[in-house]
Short mmCIF file of C-alpha atoms in Angstrom, two decimals:
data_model
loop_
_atom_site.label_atom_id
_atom_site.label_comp_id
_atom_site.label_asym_id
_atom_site.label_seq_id
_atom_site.Cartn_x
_atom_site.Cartn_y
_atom_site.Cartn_z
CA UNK A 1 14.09 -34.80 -16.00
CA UNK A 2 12.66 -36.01 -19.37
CA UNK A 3 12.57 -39.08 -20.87
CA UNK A 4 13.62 -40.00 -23.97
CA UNK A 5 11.21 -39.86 -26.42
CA UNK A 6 10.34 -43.73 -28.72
CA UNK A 7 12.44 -44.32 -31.85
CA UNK A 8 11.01 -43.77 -34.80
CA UNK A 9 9.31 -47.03 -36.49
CA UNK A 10 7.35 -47.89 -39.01
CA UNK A 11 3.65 -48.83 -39.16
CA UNK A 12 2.23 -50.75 -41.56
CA UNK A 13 -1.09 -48.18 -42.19
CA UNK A 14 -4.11 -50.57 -42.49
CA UNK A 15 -3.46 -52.86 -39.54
CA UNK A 16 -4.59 -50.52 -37.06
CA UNK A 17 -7.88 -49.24 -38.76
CA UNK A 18 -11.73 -50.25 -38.97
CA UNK A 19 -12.57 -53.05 -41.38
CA UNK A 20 -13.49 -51.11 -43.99
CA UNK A 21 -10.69 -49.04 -44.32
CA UNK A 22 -8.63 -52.42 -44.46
CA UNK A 23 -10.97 -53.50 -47.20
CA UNK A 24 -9.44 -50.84 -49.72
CA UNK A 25 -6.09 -52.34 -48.75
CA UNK A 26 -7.06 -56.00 -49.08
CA UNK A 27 -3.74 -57.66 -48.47
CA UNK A 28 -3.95 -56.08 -45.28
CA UNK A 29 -6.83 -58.09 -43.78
CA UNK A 30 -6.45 -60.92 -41.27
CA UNK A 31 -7.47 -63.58 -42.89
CA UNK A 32 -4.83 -64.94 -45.39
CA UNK A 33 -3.40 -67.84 -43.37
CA UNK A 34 -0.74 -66.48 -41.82
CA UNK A 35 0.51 -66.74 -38.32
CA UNK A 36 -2.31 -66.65 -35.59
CA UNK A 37 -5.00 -65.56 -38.78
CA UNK A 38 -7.84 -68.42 -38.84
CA UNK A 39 -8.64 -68.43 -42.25
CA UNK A 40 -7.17 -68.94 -45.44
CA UNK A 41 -7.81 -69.00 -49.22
CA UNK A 42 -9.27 -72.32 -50.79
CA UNK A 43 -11.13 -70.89 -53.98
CA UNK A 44 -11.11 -68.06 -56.40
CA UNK A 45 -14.47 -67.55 -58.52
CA UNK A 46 -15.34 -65.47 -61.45
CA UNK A 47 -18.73 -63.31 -60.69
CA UNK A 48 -19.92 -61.74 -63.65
CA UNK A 49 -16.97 -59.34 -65.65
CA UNK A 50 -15.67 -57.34 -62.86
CA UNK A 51 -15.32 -59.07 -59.22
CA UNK A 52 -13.82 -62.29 -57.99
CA UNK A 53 -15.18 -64.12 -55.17
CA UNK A 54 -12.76 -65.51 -52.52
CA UNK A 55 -13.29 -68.45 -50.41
CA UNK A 56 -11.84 -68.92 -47.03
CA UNK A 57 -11.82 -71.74 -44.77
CA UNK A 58 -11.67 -71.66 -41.29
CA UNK A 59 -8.19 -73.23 -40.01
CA UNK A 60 -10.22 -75.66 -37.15
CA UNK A 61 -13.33 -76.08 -39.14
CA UNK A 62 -13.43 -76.32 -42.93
CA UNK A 63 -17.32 -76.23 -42.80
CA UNK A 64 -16.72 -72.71 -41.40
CA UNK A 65 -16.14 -70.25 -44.03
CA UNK A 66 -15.95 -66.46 -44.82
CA UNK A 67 -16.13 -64.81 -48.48
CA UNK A 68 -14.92 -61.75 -49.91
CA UNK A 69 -15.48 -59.83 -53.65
CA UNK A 70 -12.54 -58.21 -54.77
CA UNK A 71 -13.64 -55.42 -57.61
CA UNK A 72 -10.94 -56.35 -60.25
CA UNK A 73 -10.46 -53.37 -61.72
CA UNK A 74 -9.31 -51.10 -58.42
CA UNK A 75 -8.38 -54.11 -56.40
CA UNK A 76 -10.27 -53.50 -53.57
CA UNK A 77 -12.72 -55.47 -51.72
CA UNK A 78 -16.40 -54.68 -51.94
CA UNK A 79 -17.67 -57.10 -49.88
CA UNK A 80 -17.17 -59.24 -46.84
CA UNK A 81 -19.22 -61.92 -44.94
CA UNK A 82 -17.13 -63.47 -41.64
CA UNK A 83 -18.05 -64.25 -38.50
CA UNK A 84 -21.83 -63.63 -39.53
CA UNK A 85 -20.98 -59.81 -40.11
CA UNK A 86 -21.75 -58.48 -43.41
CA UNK A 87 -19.80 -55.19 -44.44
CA UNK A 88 -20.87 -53.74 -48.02
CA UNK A 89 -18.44 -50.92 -49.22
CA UNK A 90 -21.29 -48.81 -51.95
CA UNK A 91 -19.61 -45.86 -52.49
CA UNK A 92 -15.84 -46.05 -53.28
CA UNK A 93 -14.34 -42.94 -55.00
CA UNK A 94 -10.47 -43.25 -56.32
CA UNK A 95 -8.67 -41.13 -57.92
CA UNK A 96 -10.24 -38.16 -55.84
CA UNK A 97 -7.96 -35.31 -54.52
CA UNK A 98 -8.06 -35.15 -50.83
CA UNK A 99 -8.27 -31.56 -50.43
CA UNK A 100 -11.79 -29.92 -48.67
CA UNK A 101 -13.90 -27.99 -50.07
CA UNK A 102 -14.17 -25.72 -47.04
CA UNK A 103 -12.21 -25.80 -43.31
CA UNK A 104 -14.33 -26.80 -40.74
CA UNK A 105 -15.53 -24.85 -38.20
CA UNK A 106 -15.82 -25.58 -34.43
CA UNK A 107 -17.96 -23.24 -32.48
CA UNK A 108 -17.61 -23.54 -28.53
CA UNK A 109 -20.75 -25.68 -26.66
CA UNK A 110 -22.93 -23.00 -24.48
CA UNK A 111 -26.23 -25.27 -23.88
CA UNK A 112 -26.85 -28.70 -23.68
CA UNK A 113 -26.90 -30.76 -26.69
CA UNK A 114 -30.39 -32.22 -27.08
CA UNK A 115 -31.12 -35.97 -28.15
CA UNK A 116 -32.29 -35.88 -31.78
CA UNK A 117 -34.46 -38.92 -32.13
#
């Protein structure tokens, strides 16, 4: 006998993925003040003509803070310092088809793979 299989829900795509795949969805990222999240918006700066700087405070400790700078023209966010990580998105295509150029091949393993220092 079988079980039944899950219904079908839906998944909200960004929540599950690495930080910088959240950072091209930036409403996705845990830090916007709500529920459990520890951080939240307390200032919006201008830097230069095409990002904003974000300033969040830390819920416990407002002398704890994390930043973030949101590209303004594509909306997504280039940069962001928490928890004394540093992630730097440099090269952001949009507007690119996702098709490959060629299939990949796989080709089975018959030796040992050797370290390449």
């Amino acid at each position: 006998m079988t079980a039944e299989p899950d219904p079908a829900h839906a998944v909200v795509f960004p929540r599950g993925m690495p930080l910088e795949i959240q950072m091209l969805h930036p409403e996705a990222l845990r830090m916007w003040g709500r529920g459990g999240e520890s951080f939240y918006p307390v200032l919006v700066q201008e830097i230069g003509r095409r990002s904003l700087l974000i300033t969040f405070e830390h819920v416990e400790d407002p002398a704890f803070r994390a930043t973030a700078v949101v590209n303004r023209k594509t909306g997504i966010i280039e940069k962001v310092a928490m928890l004394g990580d540093i992630t730097v998105l440099t090269e952001v295509e949009i507007d690119v088809p996702l098709v490959r150029e060629s299939e990949p091949e796989f080709v089975p393993i018959t030796d040992w793979i050797r370290p390449d220092y």
